[in-house]
Amino acid sequence: MQVTFTAAVAGASGYAGGEVLRLLLGHPEIEVGAVTAHSNVGQRLGEAHPHLLPLADRVFEPTDAATLAGHDVVVLALPHGRSGEIAAALAAAGSDALVLDCGADHRLADAGDWERFYGTAHAGTWPYGLPELILADQGARQRDRLRGARRVAVPGCNVTAVTLALQPGVATGLVDPADVVAVLAVGYSGAGKAAKTHLLAAEALGSLAPYAVGGTHRHVPEIEQNLRAAGAGSVRLSFTPVLAPVSRGILATVTAPLTAGISPATVRAAWEQYYADEPFVHLLPEGTWPTTAMVTGANTALVQVAVDERAGRVVALCAIDNLVKGTAGAAVQSMNLALGLPETAGLCTVGVAP
Amino acid sequence: MQVTFTAAVAGASGYAGGEVLRLLLGHPEIEVGAVTAHSNVGQRLGEAHPHLLPLADRVFEPTDAATLAGHDVVVLALPHGRSGEIAAALAAAGSDALVLDCGADHRLADAGDWERFYGTAHAGTWPYGLPELILADQGARQRDRLRGARRVAVPGCNVTAVTLALQPGVATGLVDPADVVAVLAVGYSGAGKAAKTHLLAAEALGSLAPYAVGGTHRHVPEIEQNLRAAGAGSVRLSFTPVLAPVSRGILATVTAPLTAGISPATVRAAWEQYYADEPFVHLLPEGTWPTTAMVTGANTALVQVAVDERAGRVVALCAIDNLVKGTAGAAVQSMNLALGLPETAGLCTVGVAP
Amino acid sequence: MQVTFTAAVAGASGYAGGEVLRLLLGHPEIEVGAVTAHSNVGQRLGEAHPHLLPLADRVFEPTDAATLAGHDVVVLALPHGRSGEIAAALAAAGSDALVLDCGADHRLADAGDWERFYGTAHAGTWPYGLPELILADQGARQRDRLRGARRVAVPGCNVTAVTLALQPGVATGLVDPADVVAVLAVGYSGAGKAAKTHLLAAEALGSLAPYAVGGTHRHVPEIEQNLRAAGAGSVRLSFTPVLAPVSRGILATVTAPLTAGISPATVRAAWEQYYADEPFVHLLPEGTWPTTAMVTGANTALVQVAVDERAGRVVALCAIDNLVKGTAGAAVQSMNLALGLPETAGLCTVGVAP
Amino acid sequence: MQVTFTAAVAGASGYAGGEVLRLLLGHPEIEVGAVTAHSNVGQRLGEAHPHLLPLADRVFEPTDAATLAGHDVVVLALPHGRSGEIAAALAAAGSDALVLDCGADHRLADAGDWERFYGTAHAGTWPYGLPELILADQGARQRDRLRGARRVAVPGCNVTAVTLALQPGVATGLVDPADVVAVLAVGYSGAGKAAKTHLLAAEALGSLAPYAVGGTHRHVPEIEQNLRAAGAGSVRLSFTPVLAPVSRGILATVTAPLTAGISPATVRAAWEQYYADEPFVHLLPEGTWPTTAMVTGANTALVQVAVDERAGRVVALCAIDNLVKGTAGAAVQSMNLALGLPETAGLCTVGVAP
């Protein structure tokens, strides 16, 4: 195989980093270069990710500019707050690598929002890695801004699910973005690989467990930002995630008031129009509801929309694999755009179901 | 043990009937009498419910008035549409048994609502078996109406979760019932024991699956009825259930607009006031979120409430075991009230966790 | 309620300690006294065990003799190696409490076995808390040795499952104990509440994961000891546990060669004979296989036995809830015997299924 | 894409058929032709397999020779007993298609074994689709017999797991095949898509459930046949499957007596020697145990072997995805060999984990 680009993965011992590697192993134009970690430096990769057989004997190197420079692509899968520094160090080291940040550091345009929700200094804003995001004021999608980009901020997984569910309604003015309610059933891999008691299998099995209730989740301002990009004036969002015993998957139920006088057919047509040509966002036939099993391991977002006339609300649903379309697949899709490769290279649309 | 009452269970081969039997086996004042079924007549009970060891050698009898008459209590766990007829036959047969209907037939007061959502003729209305329901116009709770009752309509499981989550806010006018959004993560036992492909374990495992999207779920008018009882003028409710891979459990996330100028402390005080003396509804300490594992097998409803000031909404959560507080436990609790027994007899508050 | 005894629980913040408390809350003759912990001292019990509502406001005290003395019963749910010391301190402090050790320290009679498998000095041997254990040389069961005991070593959970599955065949000489193979599917609560990466829900969900392969599991010598008690001359045991995504439950599949010329009816009769009068061990009807769901939360061991004539082996199965009959229920059952209470007090036989 | 072959899938509405389609969609040399079913004829494929987006609008045709003829490859995923007839009809219709049978009909060479375990007339024997099977008497592997084959009998899923776990020990005489014990933890997709009560999610969740205990499972004679092929004189096998709440996966624990005087190093060397060059069978590093999550969606069999010197047994473990290496992947791998394509075409080795 004649590959064209080399890619390093920083923070490769965690779930996001492992998933980036899984996808890159199947990418026809990428060769996996350095894999770096923090507390696992010196360990065989096979110990952290026994499923990544072709990389089992790789050894985690330290996460520093010297190790990462010299690659065409650097994917950062680091804890929040680390990526600005390493990107700067890479630039200082003369690297012109494409840098994709799976962390949150460079997603928010508003420094105040960042500081309010993350409590640290804002690191700046990079092009946002959600190619399907509607840019209402430009009659365009975000993918145009990703072509040739050298820095990409990969979206938050919950953000992607809520945005893709609702944005056609916002862009067309069919729903009122000032009263959005989103409740997400989410899997445990989204909480990361750090060992914490409430993430133990014994706690999770047989349990449904909400967290970050009351608007405190860090994905709230990012969703609002996206909906504003899609055309909302002001946005108000109630957001509640509920952990359910699956490893992967987000099922977002998003509702917003239906604009008076709009018919269900008009609503459906809006969603169809915006997603008809998207390779990874698929509006299901009427009456079929998306499930997360359908998208396990795939970069697909399955969307459905219904009108509840009694309640006067649109109900929009989106199912994604949080580690693929929610993180690593979004990184690869954005990377493809940035490198001028086919947007779908190395990504599949068919989930591993049942 | 000197028991006082005998109880028959009709529809005893299903999940609801089995759970009623599980609870009655531990009830100090009840002796289990006839167990009846439909297609399983003649089968050993142990084949349908191998966990009910003390009843393993009982044999399912036919569901008819002759079999059920002669008991002090008859619990109906039949498919919707069957209980009116059997109750009439019991009366005709001279039985004065207390009849508790775990089905939907006698829950709704509005015949139009019944016909719209169930598509059959309305069977009438029985006293509603949710003792904690706030009756705003009487300054009372529903339990007063259950003392000495001879007929009880056991509430729908999702209804109980949503009602208990939100009703203090409605009763006090702290939230606006005209814009309620409820999303429920629910387990598979709520879908019953009939074998259907979409309920197979292979389909459920690893999947999050919404259904009845867009306001079509039959529990919608029942929730609205309860919220009106609790003091709402008009109610508008968006309701979406999402199946998650647990056998038991409902985690309801219910949001409604906060009335302007109300503080979080006022909100919390309202919930505290209404639930302080309830034996089975427990408001958790601030910052602790209810999970379904905490209530597995118990008749407890765990409630929490938070204010999202950014979104201007109250978020109320409720976790119940759909087969206990959601069905069989509600039947037993109502039975206790109807028979003049201690309300908590035969019911536990401590779930089997983890 | 006029209770007779007070009980303290040491190590009450873990899963075993929590389950002891759950059972004691339902015990008619016990009042829960001190609850002690190590790193959680000073924390509300409700933070560690939110399901134990009646004890939510208790505070963890330090695990020392001063705190534990003054109770009639002390249940130790401590890490291995801690219970000998605390028992001695209790005695030194003048306490004559009944002490039940849920840890392994006092289970093994052979100091060499202890040192080989646990790597520390042997703490001594206490009366073994498996009332149903067959004592072949005395024509008796172990329960006789537990009546009036002041020290009890609660068995290992896997040990109980394997012993109860196979011992009738050993006691009657119908199987050859020199070639026993046991493979156990086990739930995650058995691995404890300490946060470890391989116990995370994201790792467990969708996975079947063996561990301690090749005879290294510490329960091996304890099983061998029990089978020798039941009449085996020499015992050889291959033992493999496989973690499966359930919180609770052990399903033990135990096979051993069938003695030549023995009929299936003779085999079944042996199991029937030994378990006919046991309150907590139940031989299922022929052709019904035990499952762990049937015993969730109950102190029941469900047993089945089949003869594989082609393979020349008996296959014995046992399902238990590892936290109940496998740990806390065994402690309570032994406590009842030691205190002269009915053996079944505070224990139920009906699992929470489905 | 210039594909070379067309493939029809019969019985495409079930899990095996759906998985064959999933793999064929990613195969560079195959174009999916007709998809046939029985009771689902006329239905959109998307209703049965919503995850197979590229085929969603295909319609199930009837399963007959007219529909299947005209393809280069026909994969049969039919209930047992149906494939002999359809293969004969295909031949009669002049089709020279390569036919791969995912059913059991043509696996067993011994008609008596077939009749004993399946109860119908033996349909004959086709080349056996386990390329890695050791053929002891020829110093070869089964793949040599699959090159250019026109008929292939795809192995049973449990059979593949047990055979791959143990055969190196049998082939080298390091273990005694006359006393093999295999216990398998298995997922629910292996039980198929027909709706049956005991396969409901509510039954499966939280439960560990054995079945076909006592040597009655139909995979027993097929395993014995394979071990004889690998060099065993006589084989005796105790085989017990235990359902666990995962959708996919088989974790086989297989033990057999170690030949006297053999060291662990010799054992390991035997497994290494046989699997060093296999593309889909991977012996893990010492001390790493295979789990099913590692192989979800992949055609990989992960193997490990340990020696239990105290018990005198070898413990061999194998993890596979029952729908991939256990069924559809085995079909594709055999198809590749039969068609002269690279054996690994269209198959991946990296599972979707966590």
Short mmCIF file of N, CA and C in Angstrom, two decimals, chain B residues 7-22 24 34-40 49 60-61 63-64 68 73-84 86-87 90 98-107 126 152-155 189-194 322-323 326-329 331-332:
data_model
loop_
_atom_site.label_atom_id
_atom_site.label_comp_id
_atom_site.label_asym_id
_atom_site.label_seq_id
_atom_site.Cartn_x
_atom_site.Cartn_y
_atom_site.Cartn_z
N ALA B 7 -55.79 -13.61 48.20
CA ALA B 7 -55.70 -12.83 46.96
C ALA B 7 -55.49 -13.75 45.78
N ALA B 8 -56.27 -13.52 44.73
CA ALA B 8 -56.06 -14.20 43.45
C ALA B 8 -55.38 -13.23 42.49
N VAL B 9 -54.59 -13.80 41.59
CA VAL B 9 -53.93 -12.98 40.58
C VAL B 9 -54.32 -13.50 39.21
N ALA B 10 -54.94 -12.64 38.42
CA ALA B 10 -55.33 -13.00 37.05
C ALA B 10 -54.31 -12.45 36.06
N GLY B 11 -53.92 -13.27 35.12
CA GLY B 11 -52.83 -12.87 34.22
C GLY B 11 -51.51 -13.07 34.92
N ALA B 12 -51.42 -14.15 35.66
CA ALA B 12 -50.26 -14.35 36.54
C ALA B 12 -49.03 -14.86 35.82
N SER B 13 -49.14 -15.15 34.53
CA SER B 13 -47.97 -15.68 33.82
C SER B 13 -47.07 -14.59 33.26
N GLY B 14 -47.53 -13.36 33.24
CA GLY B 14 -46.73 -12.27 32.70
C GLY B 14 -45.81 -11.64 33.74
N TYR B 15 -45.13 -10.59 33.32
CA TYR B 15 -44.19 -9.95 34.25
C TYR B 15 -44.90 -9.23 35.38
N ALA B 16 -45.98 -8.51 35.06
CA ALA B 16 -46.69 -7.78 36.11
C ALA B 16 -47.30 -8.76 37.12
N GLY B 17 -47.95 -9.80 36.60
CA GLY B 17 -48.54 -10.79 37.49
C GLY B 17 -47.50 -11.49 38.35
N GLY B 18 -46.37 -11.82 37.76
CA GLY B 18 -45.31 -12.47 38.52
C GLY B 18 -44.80 -11.57 39.64
N GLU B 19 -44.70 -10.29 39.34
CA GLU B 19 -44.20 -9.36 40.35
C GLU B 19 -45.22 -9.16 41.47
N VAL B 20 -46.48 -9.13 41.12
CA VAL B 20 -47.51 -9.08 42.17
C VAL B 20 -47.35 -10.29 43.09
N LEU B 21 -47.16 -11.46 42.51
CA LEU B 21 -46.98 -12.66 43.33
C LEU B 21 -45.72 -12.57 44.20
N ARG B 22 -44.64 -12.08 43.62
CA ARG B 22 -43.41 -11.93 44.41
C ARG B 22 -43.67 -11.08 45.65
N LEU B 24 -46.66 -10.38 47.06
CA LEU B 24 -47.65 -10.98 47.96
C LEU B 24 -47.03 -12.10 48.80
N ALA B 34 -55.87 -18.35 43.96
CA ALA B 34 -55.80 -18.81 42.58
C ALA B 34 -54.84 -17.95 41.76
N VAL B 35 -54.13 -18.60 40.86
CA VAL B 35 -53.32 -17.90 39.87
C VAL B 35 -53.87 -18.31 38.51
N THR B 36 -54.23 -17.33 37.71
CA THR B 36 -54.88 -17.66 36.44
C THR B 36 -54.11 -17.09 35.26
N ALA B 37 -54.35 -17.71 34.12
CA ALA B 37 -53.66 -17.30 32.90
C ALA B 37 -54.57 -17.56 31.72
N HIS B 38 -54.03 -17.38 30.55
CA HIS B 38 -54.83 -17.59 29.34
C HIS B 38 -54.22 -18.75 28.55
N SER B 39 -53.17 -18.49 27.79
CA SER B 39 -52.61 -19.56 26.98
C SER B 39 -51.79 -20.55 27.82
N ASN B 40 -51.46 -20.17 29.05
CA ASN B 40 -50.66 -21.05 29.89
C ASN B 40 -51.48 -21.89 30.85
N HIS B 49 -42.37 -18.72 35.95
CA HIS B 49 -41.66 -17.89 36.93
C HIS B 49 -40.78 -18.78 37.81
N PHE B 60 -51.62 -22.92 36.61
CA PHE B 60 -52.43 -21.81 36.13
C PHE B 60 -53.85 -22.30 35.82
N GLU B 61 -54.83 -21.61 36.38
CA GLU B 61 -56.23 -21.90 36.12
C GLU B 61 -56.75 -20.90 35.09
N THR B 63 -58.81 -17.80 33.50
CA THR B 63 -59.19 -16.49 34.03
C THR B 63 -60.70 -16.30 33.87
N ASP B 64 -61.44 -16.72 34.86
CA ASP B 64 -62.89 -16.52 34.81
C ASP B 64 -63.41 -16.21 36.21
N LEU B 68 -61.98 -16.79 40.18
CA LEU B 68 -61.50 -15.64 40.95
C LEU B 68 -62.41 -15.31 42.14
N VAL B 73 -59.31 -10.46 47.63
CA VAL B 73 -58.65 -9.51 46.73
C VAL B 73 -58.44 -10.20 45.38
N VAL B 74 -58.69 -9.47 44.31
CA VAL B 74 -58.36 -9.97 42.97
C VAL B 74 -57.49 -8.92 42.29
N VAL B 75 -56.30 -9.33 41.89
CA VAL B 75 -55.43 -8.43 41.15
C VAL B 75 -55.46 -8.84 39.69
N LEU B 76 -55.80 -7.89 38.83
CA LEU B 76 -55.87 -8.15 37.40
C LEU B 76 -54.60 -7.64 36.73
N ALA B 77 -53.89 -8.54 36.08
CA ALA B 77 -52.70 -8.16 35.32
C ALA B 77 -52.90 -8.65 33.89
N LEU B 78 -53.95 -8.14 33.29
CA LEU B 78 -54.40 -8.62 31.99
C LEU B 78 -54.05 -7.61 30.89
N PRO B 79 -54.08 -8.05 29.66
CA PRO B 79 -53.93 -7.08 28.56
C PRO B 79 -55.04 -6.04 28.62
N HIS B 80 -54.73 -4.84 28.11
CA HIS B 80 -55.72 -3.77 28.11
C HIS B 80 -57.02 -4.26 27.47
N GLY B 81 -58.13 -3.85 28.05
CA GLY B 81 -59.42 -4.17 27.47
C GLY B 81 -60.11 -5.37 28.10
N ARG B 82 -59.43 -6.06 28.99
CA ARG B 82 -60.02 -7.28 29.54
C ARG B 82 -60.60 -7.10 30.93
N SER B 83 -60.22 -6.06 31.63
CA SER B 83 -60.53 -6.04 33.06
C SER B 83 -61.95 -5.58 33.37
N GLY B 84 -62.53 -4.74 32.53
CA GLY B 84 -63.90 -4.31 32.78
C GLY B 84 -64.84 -5.50 32.82
N ILE B 86 -64.20 -8.72 33.29
CA ILE B 86 -64.02 -9.69 34.38
C ILE B 86 -64.50 -9.10 35.71
N ALA B 87 -64.34 -7.78 35.86
CA ALA B 87 -64.85 -7.14 37.07
C ALA B 87 -66.37 -7.23 37.14
N LEU B 90 -67.33 -10.75 38.01
CA LEU B 90 -67.11 -11.00 39.44
C LEU B 90 -68.29 -10.48 40.25
N LEU B 98 -62.13 -6.93 46.63
CA LEU B 98 -61.40 -5.75 46.20
C LEU B 98 -60.72 -6.10 44.88
N VAL B 99 -60.95 -5.30 43.84
CA VAL B 99 -60.35 -5.57 42.53
C VAL B 99 -59.36 -4.46 42.19
N LEU B 100 -58.12 -4.87 41.94
CA LEU B 100 -57.09 -3.91 41.54
C LEU B 100 -56.70 -4.22 40.10
N ASP B 101 -56.78 -3.22 39.24
CA ASP B 101 -56.53 -3.43 37.82
C ASP B 101 -55.18 -2.85 37.45
N CYS B 102 -54.23 -3.72 37.15
CA CYS B 102 -52.91 -3.25 36.70
C CYS B 102 -52.94 -2.80 35.25
N GLY B 103 -54.01 -3.09 34.54
CA GLY B 103 -54.15 -2.62 33.16
C GLY B 103 -54.61 -1.18 33.12
N ALA B 104 -54.78 -0.67 31.89
CA ALA B 104 -55.07 0.76 31.72
C ALA B 104 -56.55 1.08 31.74
N ASP B 105 -57.40 0.08 31.68
CA ASP B 105 -58.81 0.29 31.33
C ASP B 105 -59.54 1.36 32.13
N HIS B 106 -59.23 1.44 33.42
CA HIS B 106 -60.04 2.32 34.27
C HIS B 106 -59.28 3.51 34.83
N ARG B 107 -58.21 3.88 34.12
CA ARG B 107 -57.39 4.99 34.63
C ARG B 107 -57.90 6.36 34.21
N TRP B 126 -62.03 4.09 37.69
CA TRP B 126 -61.93 3.59 39.07
C TRP B 126 -61.02 4.51 39.87
N VAL B 152 -59.65 -0.38 42.22
CA VAL B 152 -58.49 0.51 42.08
C VAL B 152 -57.90 0.35 40.69
N ALA B 153 -57.65 1.48 40.04
CA ALA B 153 -56.94 1.49 38.75
C ALA B 153 -55.48 1.82 39.04
N VAL B 154 -54.63 0.83 38.89
CA VAL B 154 -53.20 1.03 39.14
C VAL B 154 -52.61 1.88 38.01
N PRO B 155 -51.81 2.89 38.33
CA PRO B 155 -51.30 3.79 37.29
C PRO B 155 -50.33 3.12 36.33
N SER B 189 -38.50 -4.86 30.75
CA SER B 189 -39.62 -5.60 31.33
C SER B 189 -40.94 -4.84 31.18
N GLY B 190 -40.83 -3.52 31.02
CA GLY B 190 -42.03 -2.72 30.81
C GLY B 190 -42.75 -3.06 29.52
N ALA B 191 -42.04 -3.68 28.59
CA ALA B 191 -42.66 -4.03 27.30
C ALA B 191 -43.36 -5.38 27.36
N GLY B 192 -43.30 -6.03 28.50
CA GLY B 192 -44.03 -7.28 28.65
C GLY B 192 -43.29 -8.50 28.17
N LYS B 193 -43.92 -9.64 28.33
CA LYS B 193 -43.28 -10.94 28.13
C LYS B 193 -43.62 -11.57 26.79
N ALA B 194 -44.45 -10.93 26.01
CA ALA B 194 -44.76 -11.49 24.69
C ALA B 194 -43.51 -11.39 23.81
N ASN B 322 -40.01 -0.11 37.43
CA ASN B 322 -41.30 -0.11 36.73
C ASN B 322 -42.22 -1.24 37.18
N LEU B 323 -41.65 -2.36 37.61
CA LEU B 323 -42.50 -3.47 38.04
C LEU B 323 -42.95 -3.33 39.49
N GLY B 326 -43.88 1.09 39.88
CA GLY B 326 -44.55 1.33 38.61
C GLY B 326 -45.75 0.43 38.36
N THR B 327 -45.87 -0.69 39.06
CA THR B 327 -46.98 -1.60 38.81
C THR B 327 -47.39 -2.38 40.07
N ALA B 328 -46.64 -3.43 40.37
CA ALA B 328 -47.09 -4.36 41.40
C ALA B 328 -47.03 -3.76 42.80
N GLY B 329 -46.03 -2.96 43.06
CA GLY B 329 -45.93 -2.31 44.35
C GLY B 329 -47.04 -1.29 44.54
N ALA B 331 -49.91 -1.55 43.23
CA ALA B 331 -51.12 -2.34 43.50
C ALA B 331 -51.18 -2.75 44.97
N VAL B 332 -50.06 -3.20 45.50
CA VAL B 332 -50.04 -3.65 46.90
C VAL B 332 -50.25 -2.47 47.85
#
